[in-house]
PDB file of N, CA and C in Angstrom:
ATOM      1  N   MET A1469     -27.280   1.342  65.501  1.00  0.00           N
ATOM      2  CA  MET A1469     -27.075   1.793  64.148  1.00  0.00           C
ATOM      3  C   MET A1469     -26.480   3.198  64.176  1.00  0.00           C
ATOM      4  N   VAL A1470     -25.678   3.460  63.189  1.00  0.00           N
ATOM      5  CA  VAL A1470     -25.076   4.779  63.047  1.00  0.00           C
ATOM      6  C   VAL A1470     -25.758   5.483  61.892  1.00  0.00           C
ATOM      7  N   PHE A1471     -26.428   6.574  62.184  1.00  0.00           N
ATOM      8  CA  PHE A1471     -27.163   7.296  61.149  1.00  0.00           C
ATOM      9  C   PHE A1471     -26.498   8.608  60.756  1.00  0.00           C
ATOM     10  N   ASN A1472     -25.834   9.263  61.684  1.00  0.00           N
ATOM     11  CA  ASN A1472     -25.269  10.583  61.407  1.00  0.00           C
ATOM     12  C   ASN A1472     -23.749  10.583  61.549  1.00  0.00           C
ATOM     13  N   ALA A1473     -23.096   9.647  60.921  1.00  0.00           N
ATOM     14  CA  ALA A1473     -21.640   9.608  60.977  1.00  0.00           C
ATOM     15  C   ALA A1473     -21.086  10.258  59.715  1.00  0.00           C
ATOM     16  N   PRO A1474     -20.195  11.217  59.856  1.00  0.00           N
ATOM     17  CA  PRO A1474     -19.692  11.928  58.673  1.00  0.00           C
ATOM     18  C   PRO A1474     -18.639  11.130  57.904  1.00  0.00           C
ATOM     19  N   GLY A1475     -18.621  11.333  56.601  1.00  0.00           N
ATOM     20  CA  GLY A1475     -17.544  10.870  55.729  1.00  0.00           C
ATOM     21  C   GLY A1475     -17.281   9.385  55.728  1.00  0.00           C
ATOM     22  N   ALA A1476     -16.011   9.056  55.881  1.00  0.00           N
ATOM     23  CA  ALA A1476     -15.563   7.671  55.773  1.00  0.00           C
ATOM     24  C   ALA A1476     -16.000   6.816  56.950  1.00  0.00           C
ATOM     25  N   ASN A1477     -16.417   7.441  58.037  1.00  0.00           N
ATOM     26  CA  ASN A1477     -16.863   6.667  59.189  1.00  0.00           C
ATOM     27  C   ASN A1477     -18.064   5.800  58.849  1.00  0.00           C
ATOM     28  N   VAL A1478     -18.928   6.284  57.980  1.00  0.00           N
ATOM     29  CA  VAL A1478     -20.101   5.507  57.584  1.00  0.00           C
ATOM     30  C   VAL A1478     -19.663   4.226  56.892  1.00  0.00           C
ATOM     31  N   ASN A1479     -18.710   4.345  55.977  1.00  0.00           N
ATOM     32  CA  ASN A1479     -18.221   3.159  55.277  1.00  0.00           C
ATOM     33  C   ASN A1479     -17.509   2.203  56.220  1.00  0.00           C
ATOM     34  N   ALA A1480     -16.751   2.733  57.161  1.00  0.00           N
ATOM     35  CA  ALA A1480     -16.048   1.881  58.109  1.00  0.00           C
ATOM     36  C   ALA A1480     -17.030   1.114  58.978  1.00  0.00           C
ATOM     37  N   VAL A1481     -18.057   1.779  59.445  1.00  0.00           N
ATOM     38  CA  VAL A1481     -19.067   1.114  60.271  1.00  0.00           C
ATOM     39  C   VAL A1481     -19.791   0.058  59.452  1.00  0.00           C
ATOM     40  N   LYS A1482     -20.124   0.385  58.221  1.00  0.00           N
ATOM     41  CA  LYS A1482     -20.807  -0.569  57.340  1.00  0.00           C
ATOM     42  C   LYS A1482     -19.956  -1.817  57.142  1.00  0.00           C
ATOM     43  N   GLU A1483     -18.663  -1.635  56.876  1.00  0.00           N
ATOM     44  CA  GLU A1483     -17.782  -2.772  56.650  1.00  0.00           C
ATOM     45  C   GLU A1483     -17.623  -3.618  57.903  1.00  0.00           C
ATOM     46  N   LEU A1484     -17.530  -2.980  59.064  1.00  0.00           N
ATOM     47  CA  LEU A1484     -17.417  -3.737  60.309  1.00  0.00           C
ATOM     48  C   LEU A1484     -18.677  -4.541  60.599  1.00  0.00           C
ATOM     49  N   VAL A1485     -19.835  -3.945  60.354  1.00  0.00           N
ATOM     50  CA  VAL A1485     -21.096  -4.653  60.583  1.00  0.00           C
ATOM     51  C   VAL A1485     -21.209  -5.841  59.640  1.00  0.00           C
ATOM     52  N   LEU A1486     -20.902  -5.642  58.371  1.00  0.00           N
ATOM     53  CA  LEU A1486     -20.976  -6.746  57.413  1.00  0.00           C
ATOM     54  C   LEU A1486     -19.974  -7.849  57.744  1.00  0.00           C
ATOM     55  N   ALA A1487     -18.767  -7.475  58.145  1.00  0.00           N
ATOM     56  CA  ALA A1487     -17.772  -8.478  58.526  1.00  0.00           C
ATOM     57  C   ALA A1487     -18.253  -9.287  59.721  1.00  0.00           C
ATOM     58  N   GLY A1488     -18.848  -8.622  60.700  1.00  0.00           N
ATOM     59  CA  GLY A1488     -19.387  -9.330  61.854  1.00  0.00           C
ATOM     60  C   GLY A1488     -20.512 -10.270  61.487  1.00  0.00           C
ATOM     61  N   LEU A1489     -21.378  -9.835  60.588  1.00  0.00           N
ATOM     62  CA  LEU A1489     -22.475 -10.698  60.145  1.00  0.00           C
ATOM     63  C   LEU A1489     -21.953 -11.919  59.398  1.00  0.00           C
ATOM     64  N   PHE A1490     -20.979 -11.709  58.525  1.00  0.00           N
ATOM     65  CA  PHE A1490     -20.419 -12.840  57.782  1.00  0.00           C
ATOM     66  C   PHE A1490     -19.703 -13.814  58.709  1.00  0.00           C
ATOM     67  N   LEU A1491     -18.925 -13.294  59.652  1.00  0.00           N
ATOM     68  CA  LEU A1491     -18.225 -14.171  60.586  1.00  0.00           C
ATOM     69  C   LEU A1491     -19.201 -14.980  61.426  1.00  0.00           C
ATOM     70  N   GLY A1492     -20.273 -14.346  61.856  1.00  0.00           N
ATOM     71  CA  GLY A1492     -21.254 -15.042  62.676  1.00  0.00           C
ATOM     72  C   GLY A1492     -22.066 -16.060  61.915  1.00  0.00           C
ATOM     73  N   SER A1493     -22.366 -15.772  60.674  1.00  0.00           N
ATOM     74  CA  SER A1493     -23.237 -16.671  59.919  1.00  0.00           C
ATOM     75  C   SER A1493     -22.496 -17.866  59.342  1.00  0.00           C
ATOM     76  N   ARG A1494     -21.215 -17.763  59.105  1.00  0.00           N
ATOM     77  CA  ARG A1494     -20.470 -18.844  58.469  1.00  0.00           C
ATOM     78  C   ARG A1494     -19.730 -19.735  59.463  1.00  0.00           C
ATOM     79  N   GLY A1495     -19.736 -19.425  60.729  1.00  0.00           N
ATOM     80  CA  GLY A1495     -19.038 -20.263  61.704  1.00  0.00           C
ATOM     81  C   GLY A1495     -17.528 -20.181  61.580  1.00  0.00           C
ATOM     82  N   ILE A1496     -17.031 -19.064  61.090  1.00  0.00           N
ATOM     83  CA  ILE A1496     -15.593 -18.919  60.881  1.00  0.00           C
ATOM     84  C   ILE A1496     -14.848 -18.923  62.211  1.00  0.00           C
ATOM     85  N   LYS A1497     -15.401 -18.266  63.199  1.00  0.00           N
ATOM     86  CA  LYS A1497     -14.753 -18.224  64.518  1.00  0.00           C
ATOM     87  C   LYS A1497     -14.639 -19.623  65.109  1.00  0.00           C
ATOM     88  N   LEU A1498     -15.678 -20.435  64.967  1.00  0.00           N
ATOM     89  CA  LEU A1498     -15.619 -21.812  65.461  1.00  0.00           C
ATOM     90  C   LEU A1498     -14.540 -22.608  64.743  1.00  0.00           C
ATOM     91  N   GLY A1499     -14.428 -22.406  63.440  1.00  0.00           N
ATOM     92  CA  GLY A1499     -13.400 -23.102  62.671  1.00  0.00           C
ATOM     93  C   GLY A1499     -12.000 -22.698  63.081  1.00  0.00           C
ATOM     94  N   ILE A1500     -11.788 -21.413  63.292  1.00  0.00           N
ATOM     95  CA  ILE A1500     -10.473 -20.934  63.719  1.00  0.00           C
ATOM     96  C   ILE A1500     -10.126 -21.494  65.095  1.00  0.00           C
ATOM     97  N   ASP A1501     -11.087 -21.475  66.003  1.00  0.00           N
ATOM     98  CA  ASP A1501     -10.845 -22.027  67.336  1.00  0.00           C
ATOM     99  C   ASP A1501     -10.512 -23.513  67.267  1.00  0.00           C
ATOM    100  N   HIS A1502     -11.199 -24.235  66.395  1.00  0.00           N
ATOM    101  CA  HIS A1502     -10.952 -25.672  66.268  1.00  0.00           C
ATOM    102  C   HIS A1502      -9.561 -25.948  65.700  1.00  0.00           C
ATOM    103  N   VAL A1503      -9.164 -25.212  64.679  1.00  0.00           N
ATOM    104  CA  VAL A1503      -7.864 -25.441  64.051  1.00  0.00           C
ATOM    105  C   VAL A1503      -6.722 -25.120  65.013  1.00  0.00           C
ATOM    106  N   THR A1504      -6.902 -24.134  65.872  1.00  0.00           N
ATOM    107  CA  THR A1504      -5.830 -23.802  66.818  1.00  0.00           C
ATOM    108  C   THR A1504      -5.631 -24.887  67.869  1.00  0.00           C
ATOM    109  N   THR A1505      -6.594 -25.792  68.027  1.00  0.00           N
ATOM    110  CA  THR A1505      -6.414 -26.902  68.970  1.00  0.00           C
ATOM    111  C   THR A1505      -5.596 -28.030  68.362  1.00  0.00           C
ATOM    112  N   LEU A1506      -5.286 -27.961  67.078  1.00  0.00           N
ATOM    113  CA  LEU A1506      -4.559 -29.032  66.391  1.00  0.00           C
ATOM    114  C   LEU A1506      -3.066 -28.757  66.296  1.00  0.00           C
ATOM    115  N   HIS A1507      -2.517 -28.009  67.217  1.00  0.00           N
ATOM    116  CA  HIS A1507      -1.106 -27.623  67.154  1.00  0.00           C
ATOM    117  C   HIS A1507      -0.155 -28.784  67.390  1.00  0.00           C
ATOM    118  N   ASP A1508      -0.634 -29.916  67.913  1.00  0.00           N
ATOM    119  CA  ASP A1508       0.253 -31.045  68.190  1.00  0.00           C
ATOM    120  C   ASP A1508       0.346 -32.037  67.033  1.00  0.00           C
ATOM    121  N   VAL A1509      -0.345 -31.805  65.926  1.00  0.00           N
ATOM    122  CA  VAL A1509      -0.283 -32.677  64.753  1.00  0.00           C
ATOM    123  C   VAL A1509       0.737 -32.094  63.781  1.00  0.00           C
ATOM    124  N   TYR A1510       1.820 -32.844  63.530  1.00  0.00           N
ATOM    125  CA  TYR A1510       2.904 -32.336  62.694  1.00  0.00           C
ATOM    126  C   TYR A1510       2.919 -32.945  61.295  1.00  0.00           C
ATOM    127  N   ASP A1511       2.372 -34.140  61.127  1.00  0.00           N
ATOM    128  CA  ASP A1511       2.362 -34.806  59.830  1.00  0.00           C
ATOM    129  C   ASP A1511       1.244 -34.238  58.968  1.00  0.00           C
ATOM    130  N   ALA A1512       1.569 -33.815  57.747  1.00  0.00           N
ATOM    131  CA  ALA A1512       0.575 -33.183  56.872  1.00  0.00           C
ATOM    132  C   ALA A1512      -0.547 -34.146  56.518  1.00  0.00           C
ATOM    133  N   GLY A1513      -0.224 -35.401  56.281  1.00  0.00           N
ATOM    134  CA  GLY A1513      -1.249 -36.388  55.954  1.00  0.00           C
ATOM    135  C   GLY A1513      -2.197 -36.619  57.118  1.00  0.00           C
ATOM    136  N   GLU A1514      -1.637 -36.724  58.301  1.00  0.00           N
ATOM    137  CA  GLU A1514      -2.463 -36.920  59.500  1.00  0.00           C
ATOM    138  C   GLU A1514      -3.332 -35.697  59.772  1.00  0.00           C
ATOM    139  N   LEU A1515      -2.773 -34.506  59.557  1.00  0.00           N
ATOM    140  CA  LEU A1515      -3.540 -33.280  59.746  1.00  0.00           C
ATOM    141  C   LEU A1515      -4.706 -33.216  58.767  1.00  0.00           C
ATOM    142  N   HIS A1516      -4.449 -33.560  57.514  1.00  0.00           N
ATOM    143  CA  HIS A1516      -5.515 -33.552  56.504  1.00  0.00           C
ATOM    144  C   HIS A1516      -6.609 -34.555  56.873  1.00  0.00           C
ATOM    145  N   LYS A1517      -6.206 -35.743  57.285  1.00  0.00           N
ATOM    146  CA  LYS A1517      -7.175 -36.781  57.672  1.00  0.00           C
ATOM    147  C   LYS A1517      -8.006 -36.320  58.870  1.00  0.00           C
ATOM    148  N   THR A1518      -7.361 -35.738  59.856  1.00  0.00           N
ATOM    149  CA  THR A1518      -8.065 -35.259  61.048  1.00  0.00           C
ATOM    150  C   THR A1518      -9.035 -34.140  60.705  1.00  0.00           C
ATOM    151  N   LEU A1519      -8.599 -33.195  59.881  1.00  0.00           N
ATOM    152  CA  LEU A1519      -9.478 -32.083  59.503  1.00  0.00           C
ATOM    153  C   LEU A1519     -10.674 -32.561  58.696  1.00  0.00           C
ATOM    154  N   GLU A1520     -10.479 -33.524  57.811  1.00  0.00           N
ATOM    155  CA  GLU A1520     -11.590 -34.032  57.007  1.00  0.00           C
ATOM    156  C   GLU A1520     -12.612 -34.767  57.868  1.00  0.00           C
ATOM    157  N   THR A1521     -12.161 -35.510  58.871  1.00  0.00           N
ATOM    158  CA  THR A1521     -13.109 -36.245  59.717  1.00  0.00           C
ATOM    159  C   THR A1521     -13.835 -35.324  60.691  1.00  0.00           C
ATOM    160  N   GLN A1522     -13.212 -34.219  61.074  1.00  0.00           N
ATOM    161  CA  GLN A1522     -13.825 -33.317  62.044  1.00  0.00           C
ATOM    162  C   GLN A1522     -14.455 -32.092  61.406  1.00  0.00           C
ATOM    163  N   LYS A1523     -14.516 -32.042  60.092  1.00  0.00           N
ATOM    164  CA  LYS A1523     -15.054 -30.887  59.376  1.00  0.00           C
ATOM    165  C   LYS A1523     -16.517 -30.621  59.732  1.00  0.00           C
ATOM    166  N   LYS A1524     -17.268 -31.673  60.026  1.00  0.00           N
ATOM    167  CA  LYS A1524     -18.698 -31.518  60.314  1.00  0.00           C
ATOM    168  C   LYS A1524     -18.960 -30.747  61.607  1.00  0.00           C
ATOM    169  N   PHE A1525     -17.994 -30.681  62.501  1.00  0.00           N
ATOM    170  CA  PHE A1525     -18.201 -29.977  63.766  1.00  0.00           C
ATOM    171  C   PHE A1525     -18.136 -28.459  63.619  1.00  0.00           C
ATOM    172  N   CYS A1526     -17.614 -27.969  62.506  1.00  0.00           N
ATOM    173  CA  CYS A1526     -17.434 -26.533  62.311  1.00  0.00           C
ATOM    174  C   CYS A1526     -18.508 -25.919  61.425  1.00  0.00           C
ATOM    175  N   ARG A1527     -19.596 -26.571  61.246  1.00  0.00           N
ATOM    176  CA  ARG A1527     -20.660 -26.027  60.394  1.00  0.00           C
ATOM    177  C   ARG A1527     -21.729 -25.377  61.198  1.00  0.00           C
TER     178      ARG A1527
END
């Protein structure tokens, strides 16, 4: 924890901590990693179908 940080540094640390907590609690990193593995799907309909069936793995 940062207790004696002057000025805007306190706000920056607060925002970074909150962003890290939100990313960790919502599984956003897992979702991003999963979507980057789908680079070989070019058809929008197929991509939508694949994402809907695999959505449960990113929770």
